[in-house]
Tab-separated table of C-alpha atoms in Angstrom:
chain	number	residue	atom	x	y	z
A	1210	MET	CA	113.900	43.415	20.410
A	1211	VAL	CA	117.475	42.929	19.286
A	1212	PHE	CA	118.146	44.523	15.815
A	1213	VAL	CA	118.721	41.937	13.324
A	1214	LYS	CA	118.973	42.476	9.641
A	1215	ALA	CA	116.120	40.916	8.054
A	1216	GLN	CA	117.460	37.921	6.039
A	1217	LYS	CA	114.809	37.461	3.541
A	1218	THR	CA	113.992	40.815	2.338
A	1219	LYS	CA	110.956	41.620	0.078
A	1220	ALA	CA	113.212	41.913	-2.834
A	1221	TYR	CA	114.486	38.140	-2.060
A	1222	PHE	CA	110.793	37.064	-2.355
A	1223	LYS	CA	110.270	38.992	-5.546
A	1224	ARG	CA	113.004	37.265	-7.165
A	1225	PHE	CA	112.592	33.794	-5.806
A	1226	GLN	CA	111.604	31.126	-8.368
A	1227	VAL	CA	109.775	28.178	-6.852
A	1228	LYS	CA	110.631	24.760	-7.934
A	1229	PHE	CA	108.013	22.527	-9.612
A	1230	LYS	CA	105.340	21.523	-7.120
A	1231	ARG	CA	106.241	18.097	-6.726
A	1232	ARG	CA	109.992	18.761	-6.478
A	1233	ARG	CA	108.936	21.036	-3.448
A	1234	GLN	CA	107.267	18.200	-2.079
A	1235	GLY	CA	110.196	16.155	-2.596
A	1236	LYS	CA	108.353	13.500	-4.398
A	1237	THR	CA	109.480	13.504	-8.090
A	1238	ASP	CA	112.738	13.509	-9.703
A	1239	TYR	CA	112.367	15.571	-12.788
A	1240	ARG	CA	115.677	14.657	-14.365
A	1241	ALA	CA	114.845	11.156	-14.090
A	1242	ARG	CA	111.226	11.722	-15.191
A	1243	ILE	CA	112.113	13.482	-18.400
A	1244	ARG	CA	114.360	10.628	-19.564
A	1245	LEU	CA	111.770	8.110	-18.888
A	1246	ILE	CA	109.004	9.610	-20.355
A	1247	ASN	CA	110.459	11.219	-23.634
A	1248	GLN	CA	109.137	8.934	-26.421
A	1249	ASP	CA	110.636	8.891	-29.898
A	1250	LYS	CA	108.754	11.492	-32.024
A	1251	ASN	CA	108.608	9.022	-35.045
A	1252	LYS	CA	106.741	6.880	-32.834
A	1253	TYR	CA	103.966	9.400	-32.263
A	1254	ASN	CA	101.452	8.398	-29.770
A	1255	THR	CA	102.758	4.838	-28.787
A	1256	PRO	CA	102.605	4.857	-25.089
A	1257	LYS	CA	106.026	4.426	-23.145
A	1258	TYR	CA	105.157	2.423	-20.009
A	1259	ARG	CA	106.852	2.821	-16.697
A	1260	PHE	CA	107.078	0.061	-13.959
A	1261	VAL	CA	106.710	2.329	-10.841
A	1262	VAL	CA	107.796	1.008	-7.418
A	1263	ARG	CA	107.185	3.028	-4.322
A	1264	PHE	CA	107.844	2.080	-0.746
A	1265	THR	CA	105.698	3.460	2.276
A	1266	ASN	CA	106.416	2.289	5.779
A	1267	LYS	CA	103.700	-0.348	5.718
A	1268	ASP	CA	102.968	-0.980	1.967
A	1269	ILE	CA	104.517	-1.352	-1.360
A	1270	HIS	CA	102.924	0.343	-4.514
A	1271	ALA	CA	103.549	-1.206	-8.029
A	1272	GLN	CA	102.274	0.391	-10.891
A	1273	ILE	CA	102.399	0.540	-14.764
A	1274	VAL	CA	101.808	3.989	-15.739
A	1275	SER	CA	102.091	5.732	-18.986
A	1276	ALA	CA	102.080	9.607	-19.094
A	1277	SER	CA	99.967	12.076	-20.943
A	1278	ILE	CA	99.640	15.729	-21.013
A	1279	VAL	CA	96.430	15.589	-18.944
A	1280	GLY	CA	97.916	13.656	-16.436
A	1281	ASP	CA	99.650	10.046	-15.855
A	1282	VAL	CA	97.475	7.240	-16.630
A	1283	VAL	CA	97.635	3.990	-14.728
A	1284	LEU	CA	97.217	0.758	-16.594
A	1285	ALA	CA	97.362	-1.681	-13.526
A	1286	ALA	CA	98.415	-1.490	-10.068
A	1287	ALA	CA	99.331	-3.994	-7.348
A	1288	TYR	CA	99.904	-3.129	-3.459
A	1289	ALA	CA	101.217	-5.095	-0.797
A	1290	HIS	CA	98.177	-4.893	1.190
A	1291	GLU	CA	96.380	-7.029	-1.379
A	1292	LEU	CA	98.740	-10.011	-0.450
A	1293	PRO	CA	96.740	-11.354	2.366
A	1294	ARG	CA	94.191	-12.389	-0.198
A	1295	TYR	CA	96.992	-14.718	-1.213
A	1296	GLY	CA	97.928	-15.979	1.896
A	1297	LEU	CA	100.658	-13.677	3.097
A	1298	GLU	CA	99.755	-11.689	6.113
A	1299	VAL	CA	102.753	-10.447	7.554
A	1300	GLY	CA	106.209	-8.888	6.613
A	1301	LEU	CA	104.274	-7.045	3.830
A	1302	THR	CA	107.316	-4.828	3.152
A	1303	ASN	CA	110.218	-6.923	2.677
A	1304	TYR	CA	112.124	-8.254	-0.154
A	1305	ALA	CA	109.984	-11.351	-0.458
A	1306	ALA	CA	106.879	-9.302	-0.339
A	1307	ALA	CA	108.191	-6.742	-2.986
A	1308	TYR	CA	108.926	-9.873	-5.198
A	1309	CYS	CA	105.217	-10.919	-4.575
A	1310	THR	CA	103.888	-7.724	-5.464
A	1311	GLY	CA	105.980	-7.295	-8.462
A	1312	LEU	CA	104.747	-10.706	-9.599
A	1313	LEU	CA	101.175	-9.933	-8.878
A	1314	LEU	CA	101.351	-6.737	-11.179
A	1315	ALA	CA	102.991	-8.543	-13.949
A	1316	ARG	CA	100.512	-11.286	-14.007
A	1317	ARG	CA	97.682	-8.911	-13.692
A	1318	VAL	CA	98.678	-6.906	-16.610
A	1319	LEU	CA	99.499	-9.833	-18.952
A	1320	LYS	CA	95.947	-11.238	-18.009
A	1321	MET	CA	94.484	-7.659	-18.783
A	1322	LEU	CA	96.058	-7.938	-22.192
A	1323	GLU	CA	95.193	-11.556	-22.726
A	1324	MET	CA	99.079	-12.300	-23.003
A	1325	ASP	CA	99.260	-14.525	-19.858
A	1326	GLU	CA	99.157	-17.602	-21.746
A	1327	GLU	CA	102.168	-16.815	-23.819
A	1328	TYR	CA	104.345	-15.417	-21.305
A	1329	GLU	CA	104.492	-17.620	-18.420
A	1330	GLY	CA	107.684	-16.063	-17.051
A	1331	ASN	CA	109.935	-18.053	-14.747
A	1332	VAL	CA	107.400	-20.192	-12.793
A	1333	GLU	CA	110.176	-21.648	-10.628
A	1334	ALA	CA	111.700	-18.904	-8.782
A	1335	THR	CA	115.328	-19.476	-8.876
A	1336	GLY	CA	117.595	-16.324	-8.169
A	1337	GLU	CA	119.232	-16.372	-11.500
A	1338	ASP	CA	118.729	-13.740	-13.976
A	1339	PHE	CA	115.748	-14.351	-16.295
A	1340	SER	CA	114.704	-12.216	-19.140
A	1341	VAL	CA	111.582	-12.964	-21.351
A	1342	GLU	CA	111.877	-14.357	-24.569
A	1343	PRO	CA	109.814	-13.146	-27.312
A	1344	ALA	CA	106.906	-15.375	-28.363
A	1345	GLU	CA	105.552	-16.161	-31.753
A	1346	SER	CA	102.624	-13.754	-32.229
A	1347	ARG	CA	103.263	-10.734	-29.851
A	1348	ARG	CA	106.202	-9.045	-28.561
A	1349	PRO	CA	106.572	-9.039	-24.650
A	1350	PHE	CA	105.178	-6.131	-22.593
A	1351	ARG	CA	107.790	-3.776	-22.243
A	1352	ALA	CA	108.077	-1.298	-19.271
A	1353	LEU	CA	110.836	0.855	-17.704
A	1354	LEU	CA	111.789	0.633	-14.112
A	1355	ASP	CA	111.104	3.809	-12.281
A	1356	VAL	CA	112.674	3.664	-8.653
A	1357	GLY	CA	111.696	7.181	-7.827
A	1358	LEU	CA	113.952	8.805	-5.301
A	1359	VAL	CA	115.476	5.816	-3.715
A	1360	ARG	CA	119.169	5.215	-3.461
A	1361	THR	CA	119.846	2.062	-5.940
A	1362	THR	CA	122.091	0.139	-3.769
A	1363	THR	CA	122.614	-3.670	-4.442
A	1364	GLY	CA	119.896	-5.795	-2.467
A	1365	ASN	CA	117.365	-2.858	-2.383
A	1366	ARG	CA	113.831	-3.936	-2.245
A	1367	VAL	CA	113.077	-2.082	-5.364
A	1368	PHE	CA	114.967	-4.877	-7.315
A	1369	GLY	CA	113.059	-7.394	-5.316
A	1370	ALA	CA	109.794	-6.011	-7.199
A	1371	LEU	CA	111.730	-5.713	-10.461
A	1372	LYS	CA	112.737	-9.569	-10.195
A	1373	GLY	CA	109.110	-10.307	-9.436
A	1374	ALA	CA	107.884	-8.842	-12.458
A	1375	LEU	CA	110.548	-10.097	-14.692
A	1376	ASP	CA	109.580	-13.687	-13.563
A	1377	GLY	CA	105.949	-12.701	-14.101
A	1378	GLY	CA	106.775	-12.241	-17.670
A	1379	LEU	CA	107.348	-8.657	-18.388
A	1380	ASP	CA	110.128	-7.002	-20.608
A	1381	ILE	CA	112.132	-4.655	-18.391
A	1382	PRO	CA	115.738	-3.770	-19.198
A	1383	HIS	CA	117.848	-4.626	-16.458
A	1384	SER	CA	121.169	-5.889	-15.244
A	1385	ASP	CA	121.768	-8.343	-12.478
A	1386	LYS	CA	124.160	-5.797	-10.714
A	1387	ARG	CA	122.021	-4.647	-8.081
A	1388	PHE	CA	120.212	-7.949	-7.175
A	1389	ALA	CA	120.652	-8.996	-3.686
A	1390	GLY	CA	123.560	-11.610	-3.766
A	1391	PHE	CA	125.571	-9.865	-6.473
A	1392	LYS	CA	129.253	-9.940	-5.448
A	1393	LYS	CA	131.151	-6.920	-6.418
A	1394	ASP	CA	134.714	-8.989	-6.362
A	1395	GLY	CA	133.215	-11.855	-8.314
A	1396	LYS	CA	131.224	-9.728	-10.549
A	1397	GLN	CA	128.508	-12.300	-10.706
A	1398	LEU	CA	125.165	-12.811	-9.424
A	1399	ASP	CA	125.120	-15.587	-6.677
A	1400	ALA	CA	121.571	-17.056	-7.602
A	1401	GLU	CA	121.373	-19.036	-4.343
A	1402	PHE	CA	121.856	-16.154	-2.356
A	1403	HIS	CA	119.162	-14.258	-4.176
A	1404	ARG	CA	116.801	-17.206	-4.122
A	1405	GLU	CA	117.046	-17.248	-0.312
A	1406	TYR	CA	116.013	-13.431	-0.203
A	1407	ILE	CA	113.198	-14.084	-2.579
A	1408	PHE	CA	111.826	-16.667	-0.179
A	1409	GLY	CA	112.465	-14.798	2.933
A	1410	GLY	CA	115.493	-16.637	4.031
A	1411	HIS	CA	117.225	-13.919	5.276
A	1412	ILE	CA	114.374	-13.397	7.818
A	1413	ALA	CA	114.243	-16.838	8.594
A	1414	SER	CA	117.786	-17.138	9.504
A	1415	TYR	CA	117.282	-13.906	11.714
A	1416	MET	CA	114.481	-15.580	13.516
A	1417	ARG	CA	116.710	-18.573	14.182
A	1418	THR	CA	119.517	-16.463	15.456
A	1419	LEU	CA	116.952	-14.549	17.757
A	1420	MET	CA	115.375	-17.758	18.930
A	1421	ASP	CA	118.864	-18.973	20.273
A	1422	ASP	CA	120.252	-15.722	21.567
A	1423	GLU	CA	117.494	-13.556	22.717
A	1424	PRO	CA	114.225	-15.527	22.877
A	1425	GLU	CA	112.285	-12.448	24.636
A	1426	LYS	CA	113.195	-10.177	21.636
A	1427	TYR	CA	112.157	-13.022	19.124
A	1428	GLN	CA	108.803	-12.907	21.130
A	1429	THR	CA	108.223	-9.223	20.688
A	1430	HIS	CA	109.691	-8.676	17.244
A	1431	PHE	CA	107.992	-11.534	15.252
A	1432	SER	CA	104.914	-11.613	17.468
A	1433	GLU	CA	102.773	-11.633	14.455
A	1434	TYR	CA	104.510	-14.323	12.861
A	1435	ILE	CA	104.272	-16.407	15.870
A	1436	LYS	CA	100.463	-15.754	16.186
A	1437	ARG	CA	99.941	-17.095	12.744
A	1438	GLY	CA	102.354	-19.974	13.252
A	1439	ILE	CA	105.019	-19.049	10.657
A	1440	GLU	CA	108.250	-20.285	11.797
A	1441	ALA	CA	111.666	-20.033	10.145
A	1442	ASP	CA	111.355	-23.431	8.451
A	1443	ASN	CA	107.880	-23.127	6.859
A	1444	MET	CA	108.854	-19.772	5.306
A	1445	GLU	CA	109.885	-20.863	2.019
A	1446	GLU	CA	106.821	-23.074	1.733
A	1447	LEU	CA	104.620	-20.249	2.487
A	1448	TYR	CA	106.067	-17.891	-0.111
A	1449	LYS	CA	105.861	-20.956	-2.684
A	1450	LYS	CA	102.071	-21.117	-1.935
A	1451	VAL	CA	101.623	-17.407	-2.506
A	1452	HIS	CA	103.275	-17.481	-5.952
A	1453	ALA	CA	101.051	-20.071	-6.895
A	1454	ALA	CA	98.087	-18.418	-5.674
A	1455	ILE	CA	99.321	-15.192	-7.316
A	1456	ARG	CA	99.715	-17.138	-10.762
A	1457	ALA	CA	96.426	-18.735	-10.343
A	1458	ASP	CA	94.260	-15.870	-9.835
A	1459	PRO	CA	95.655	-12.170	-10.263
A	1460	THR	CA	92.704	-10.423	-11.342
A	1461	ALA	CA	91.857	-7.272	-9.238
A	1462	VAL	CA	89.105	-7.179	-6.686
A	1463	LYS	CA	86.983	-3.946	-6.972
A	1464	SER	CA	86.335	-2.630	-3.590
A	1465	THR	CA	82.552	-2.663	-2.758
A	1466	LYS	CA	82.920	0.553	-0.610
A	1467	GLU	CA	80.636	3.316	-2.036
A	1468	PRO	CA	82.311	6.531	-2.500
A	1469	PRO	CA	81.347	9.205	-0.107
A	1470	LYS	CA	78.787	11.470	-1.855
A	1471	ALA	CA	80.273	14.846	-0.373
A	1472	HIS	CA	84.243	15.062	-0.414
A	1473	LYS	CA	85.736	15.351	3.180
A	1474	ARG	CA	87.214	18.904	3.721
A	1475	TYR	CA	90.863	18.668	4.801
A	1476	ASN	CA	91.442	22.560	5.337
A	1477	LEU	CA	89.577	25.182	7.056
A	1478	LYS	CA	86.775	26.824	5.183
A	1479	LYS	CA	87.608	30.381	4.137
A	1480	LEU	CA	85.514	32.883	6.232
A	1481	THR	CA	83.928	35.926	4.406
A	1482	TYR	CA	84.601	39.582	5.143
A	1483	ASP	CA	81.610	39.769	7.447
A	1484	GLU	CA	82.216	36.496	9.136
A	1485	ARG	CA	85.793	37.782	9.874
A	1486	LYS	CA	84.496	41.032	11.292
A	1487	ALA	CA	81.884	39.181	13.251
A	1488	ARG	CA	84.572	37.243	14.986
A	1489	LEU	CA	87.025	40.134	15.578
A	1490	VAL	CA	84.109	41.930	17.527
A	1491	GLU	CA	83.512	38.611	19.417
A	1492	ARG	CA	87.049	38.346	20.275
A	1493	LEU	CA	87.369	42.111	21.570
A	1494	ASN	CA	84.399	41.659	23.554
A	1495	ALA	CA	85.561	38.564	25.284
A	1496	LEU	CA	88.926	40.493	25.870
A	1497	ASN	CA	87.212	43.378	27.284
A	1498	SER	CA	85.357	41.351	29.645
A	1499	THR	CA	88.160	39.494	31.148
A	1500	ALA	CA	90.050	42.713	31.411
A	1501	ASP	CA	87.029	44.217	33.161
A	1502	ASP	CA	87.039	41.105	35.522
A	1503	ASP	CA	90.784	41.406	36.253
A	1504	GLU	CA	90.375	45.168	36.866
A	1505	ASP	CA	87.441	44.343	39.303
A	1506	GLU	CA	89.807	41.722	41.049
A	1507	GLU	CA	92.446	44.231	41.303
A	1508	ASP	CA	90.111	46.753	42.962
A	1509	ASP	CA	89.061	44.208	45.346
A	1510	ASP	CA	92.707	43.609	46.279
B	513	MET	CA	139.218	43.347	-30.547
B	514	PRO	CA	136.656	42.601	-33.702
B	515	ALA	CA	133.044	42.134	-33.240
B	516	GLY	CA	132.723	38.350	-33.988
B	517	HIS	CA	129.916	36.808	-35.970
B	518	GLY	CA	129.659	33.455	-34.568
B	519	VAL	CA	126.304	31.285	-34.773
B	520	ARG	CA	125.104	32.457	-31.378
B	521	SER	CA	126.338	35.991	-31.759
B	522	ARG	CA	124.025	38.925	-30.263
B	523	THR	CA	121.620	36.435	-28.812
B	524	ARG	CA	122.463	37.269	-25.139
B	525	ASP	CA	118.791	38.342	-24.588
B	526	LEU	CA	117.016	36.522	-27.257
B	527	PHE	CA	117.971	33.122	-25.782
B	528	ALA	CA	118.058	33.882	-22.318
B	529	ARG	CA	115.429	32.119	-20.397
B	530	PRO	CA	112.492	34.542	-19.067
B	531	PHE	CA	112.380	35.732	-15.547
B	532	ARG	CA	111.913	32.967	-12.877
B	533	LYS	CA	111.252	30.379	-15.553
B	534	LYS	CA	114.830	28.940	-15.471
B	535	GLY	CA	115.785	25.434	-14.846
B	536	TYR	CA	113.973	22.227	-15.760
B	537	ILE	CA	111.430	22.740	-18.700
B	538	PRO	CA	107.897	21.657	-18.200
B	539	LEU	CA	107.360	18.092	-19.573
B	540	THR	CA	104.383	18.798	-22.053
B	541	THR	CA	107.104	19.774	-24.373
B	542	TYR	CA	108.160	16.145	-24.493
B	543	LEU	CA	104.810	14.791	-24.673
B	544	ARG	CA	103.530	16.547	-27.649
B	545	THR	CA	103.394	14.800	-31.002
B	546	TYR	CA	103.666	16.299	-34.321
B	547	LYS	CA	102.788	14.973	-37.617
B	548	ILE	CA	103.953	15.793	-41.182
B	549	GLY	CA	101.997	18.745	-42.437
B	550	ASP	CA	101.738	20.487	-39.225
B	551	PHE	CA	102.399	24.211	-38.574
B	552	VAL	CA	104.889	24.931	-35.801
B	553	ASP	CA	106.460	27.895	-34.286
B	554	ILE	CA	110.204	27.855	-33.604
B	555	LYS	CA	110.899	29.477	-30.309
B	556	VAL	CA	114.434	28.532	-28.938
B	557	ASN	CA	114.732	27.462	-25.405
B	558	GLY	CA	118.204	28.520	-23.966
B	559	ALA	CA	118.211	25.764	-21.605
B	560	VAL	CA	118.782	23.073	-23.941
B	561	HIS	CA	121.691	23.330	-26.131
B	562	LYS	CA	121.333	20.586	-28.522
B	563	GLY	CA	119.270	20.770	-31.681
B	564	MET	CA	119.149	24.662	-31.339
B	565	PRO	CA	118.220	26.358	-34.832
B	566	HIS	CA	120.191	29.548	-35.901
B	567	LYS	CA	118.726	32.853	-34.266
B	568	PHE	CA	117.211	33.696	-37.468
B	569	TYR	CA	114.551	31.180	-37.263
B	570	HIS	CA	113.646	32.312	-33.809
B	571	GLY	CA	109.892	33.298	-34.052
B	572	ARG	CA	109.554	31.939	-37.556
B	573	THR	CA	106.490	29.536	-38.375
B	574	GLY	CA	106.857	26.699	-40.542
B	575	LYS	CA	105.343	23.193	-41.531
B	576	VAL	CA	106.817	19.859	-40.549
B	577	TRP	CA	108.375	17.815	-43.252
B	578	ASN	CA	110.096	15.142	-41.058
B	579	VAL	CA	109.974	13.442	-37.796
B	580	THR	CA	112.963	11.715	-36.233
B	581	LYS	CA	113.709	10.551	-32.813
B	582	ARG	CA	114.152	13.531	-30.968
B	583	ALA	CA	113.626	16.255	-33.359
B	584	ILE	CA	111.302	17.741	-36.084
B	585	GLY	CA	112.328	18.902	-39.605
B	586	VAL	CA	110.654	22.296	-40.338
B	587	GLU	CA	110.308	23.902	-43.615
B	588	VAL	CA	110.699	27.747	-43.229
B	589	ASN	CA	110.781	30.605	-45.668
B	590	LYS	CA	113.853	32.819	-45.755
B	591	GLN	CA	114.470	35.833	-47.892
B	592	VAL	CA	117.895	35.615	-49.492
B	593	GLY	CA	118.668	38.761	-51.802
B	594	ASN	CA	115.883	38.999	-54.266
B	595	ARG	CA	114.015	35.674	-53.687
B	596	ILE	CA	112.571	33.446	-50.942
B	597	ILE	CA	114.136	30.175	-50.386
B	598	ARG	CA	112.086	27.346	-48.502
B	599	LYS	CA	114.748	26.275	-46.000
B	600	ARG	CA	114.648	22.647	-44.382
B	601	ILE	CA	116.091	22.613	-40.844
B	602	HIS	CA	115.770	20.271	-38.167
B	603	VAL	CA	114.980	21.343	-34.565
B	604	ARG	CA	114.823	19.485	-31.331
B	605	VAL	CA	111.340	19.268	-29.939
B	606	GLU	CA	112.370	21.800	-26.989
B	607	HIS	CA	112.406	24.648	-29.466
B	608	VAL	CA	109.040	24.024	-31.054
B	609	LEU	CA	105.651	24.908	-30.463
B	610	PRO	CA	102.564	23.945	-32.264
B	611	SER	CA	101.316	26.884	-34.269
B	612	ARG	CA	97.908	28.381	-33.778
B	613	CYS	CA	97.864	30.034	-37.161
B	614	THR	CA	95.573	27.531	-38.612
B	615	GLU	CA	93.360	27.151	-35.561
B	616	GLU	CA	91.067	29.965	-36.704
B	617	PHE	CA	90.698	28.448	-39.953
B	618	ARG	CA	89.961	24.842	-38.751
B	619	GLU	CA	87.262	26.353	-36.369
B	620	ARG	CA	85.643	28.162	-39.208
B	621	LYS	CA	85.710	25.153	-41.449
B	622	LYS	CA	83.851	22.877	-38.725
B	623	LYS	CA	81.406	25.821	-38.222
B	624	ASN	CA	80.642	26.099	-41.754
B	625	ASP	CA	80.215	22.641	-42.424
B	626	GLN	CA	77.840	22.516	-39.484
B	627	LEU	CA	75.880	25.675	-40.899
B	628	LYS	CA	75.816	24.116	-44.454
B	629	ALA	CA	74.508	20.741	-43.207
B	630	GLU	CA	71.521	22.601	-41.210
B	631	ALA	CA	70.942	24.800	-44.243
B	632	LYS	CA	70.828	21.686	-46.509
B	633	SER	CA	68.355	19.929	-44.052
B	634	ARG	CA	65.999	23.053	-44.149
B	635	GLY	CA	66.370	23.471	-47.923
B	636	GLU	CA	67.563	26.886	-48.091
B	637	LYS	CA	70.858	28.350	-49.668
B	638	ILE	CA	73.394	30.119	-47.519
B	639	SER	CA	76.563	31.881	-48.217
B	640	THR	CA	79.354	31.178	-45.625
B	641	LYS	CA	81.720	33.497	-46.971
B	642	ARG	CA	83.414	36.049	-44.579
B	643	GLN	CA	82.570	39.660	-45.413
B	644	PRO	CA	84.879	42.312	-44.826
B	645	GLU	CA	83.718	45.012	-42.277
B	646	GLY	CA	81.910	47.718	-44.410
B	647	PRO	CA	81.486	51.456	-43.646
B	648	LYS	CA	79.669	52.317	-40.722
B	649	PRO	CA	75.942	53.177	-41.139
B	650	GLY	CA	74.928	56.837	-41.292
B	651	PHE	CA	73.257	58.378	-38.021
B	652	MET	CA	71.913	61.553	-36.926
B	653	VAL	CA	73.835	63.825	-34.515
B	654	GLU	CA	71.618	64.381	-31.449
B	655	GLY	CA	71.570	67.127	-28.861
B	656	ALA	CA	74.107	69.538	-30.702
B	657	THR	CA	74.283	73.155	-30.208
B	658	LEU	CA	75.784	75.351	-33.132
B	659	GLU	CA	78.505	77.427	-32.127
B	660	THR	CA	79.702	79.968	-35.052
B	661	VAL	CA	83.191	80.903	-34.921
B	662	THR	CA	84.851	83.665	-36.618
B	663	PRO	CA	88.437	84.710	-37.419
B	664	ILE	CA	89.617	87.858	-35.468
B	665	PRO	CA	91.650	90.387	-37.237
B	666	TYR	CA	95.580	89.957	-36.818
B	667	ASP	CA	96.755	92.338	-34.158
B	668	VAL	CA	100.524	92.788	-34.267
B	669	VAL	CA	101.005	94.586	-30.919
B	670	ASN	CA	99.100	91.709	-28.988
B	671	ASP	CA	100.617	88.548	-30.764
B	672	LEU	CA	104.360	89.727	-30.522
B	673	LYS	CA	105.962	87.102	-28.328
B	674	GLY	CA	108.701	87.492	-26.032
B	675	GLY	CA	108.107	90.700	-24.395
B	676	TYR	CA	107.680	94.090	-26.015
């Protein structure tokens, strides 16, 4: 063995301070979390709601969460995998689907709090900046956008979800700087451009280019779309229908699956001392028997 | 160079974060709510520089008299000369812990109320006063053997130390 100086000595481990568990897992940005959760002390127990948007490879999670010492409490949640119920079966993680998920969450929350009649939001989805006006009796539902660890570039899908929630009627402080279609030189949001994105226009134009240039790639890439008969021209209609369906019935459906009686075990069960000793004896016996066989073979040779 | 008596003088160890507890502070400190009249302990958190009380108040307990956006007003007793002044300071919530000094009292109050209610339903009178620990009861010493010890006459020759 080459003599290498041990890099991580016992002293290193003794002095090592672990980061918070969720930081070690790379899931929570505590700097942002502190600032999002901190409530004015003279507001005592008034909850401060966060509009949490997270993207996985095949799904979108949108939740309204409030923090507590025991653990965060989710008021309402909407997932992109619920969108098939409203007529959208493909492209569940694109900008348009993010818009739909945000819209679904907003309508769901407002319905839950019985504010949906008062705060219709923006029924006609134009791409321009829309903020809720306070109605007469109740103030609008306020939440703060929590992007997580995502890099907030212009046109990010997180802001698609944000736009969906805004148009749904939630009061979320924002600026239009990061919506798809904001021109840095003009310092203005191009509402038409944004509207294209909300209705999947950017996907439609890609479909058209592929159909013209590389038809085989079009077949493979958009196979699910073709299977369902979704073409570049009827994208906008499809999304309009989905928006209408969402506004009609945003209530959540409870799953009818029974929770399993015993929890599934994900890690190996720890063996007792006796079990470990027994295992060791077995392994030694096995080793000895194979060693004997080898010796016998050698002797034969 | 002279000693220097700045606000944070002599606080090198007092305000230092404990071993392996540096960095972001856990979020429960931000989620706690305080009401006027609560008792709180002041414990300075060196990681947060704003709203730090003077080192005198570290370890003091006081009553909340004001609640603002990010800080608490605490009323602490301080001896100045020959009198004790009730000082009102504002401290950010990161430097404050809810005090447990009244916890025992509150528990006892609850238990006593319960005992009194039970006694009332049974129709008997009980005293819920705390009694101080009295003298221990008497007992007989068991299994002791007597050994009489008498002093021996002083012997100069043997008892001289340091060699002879």
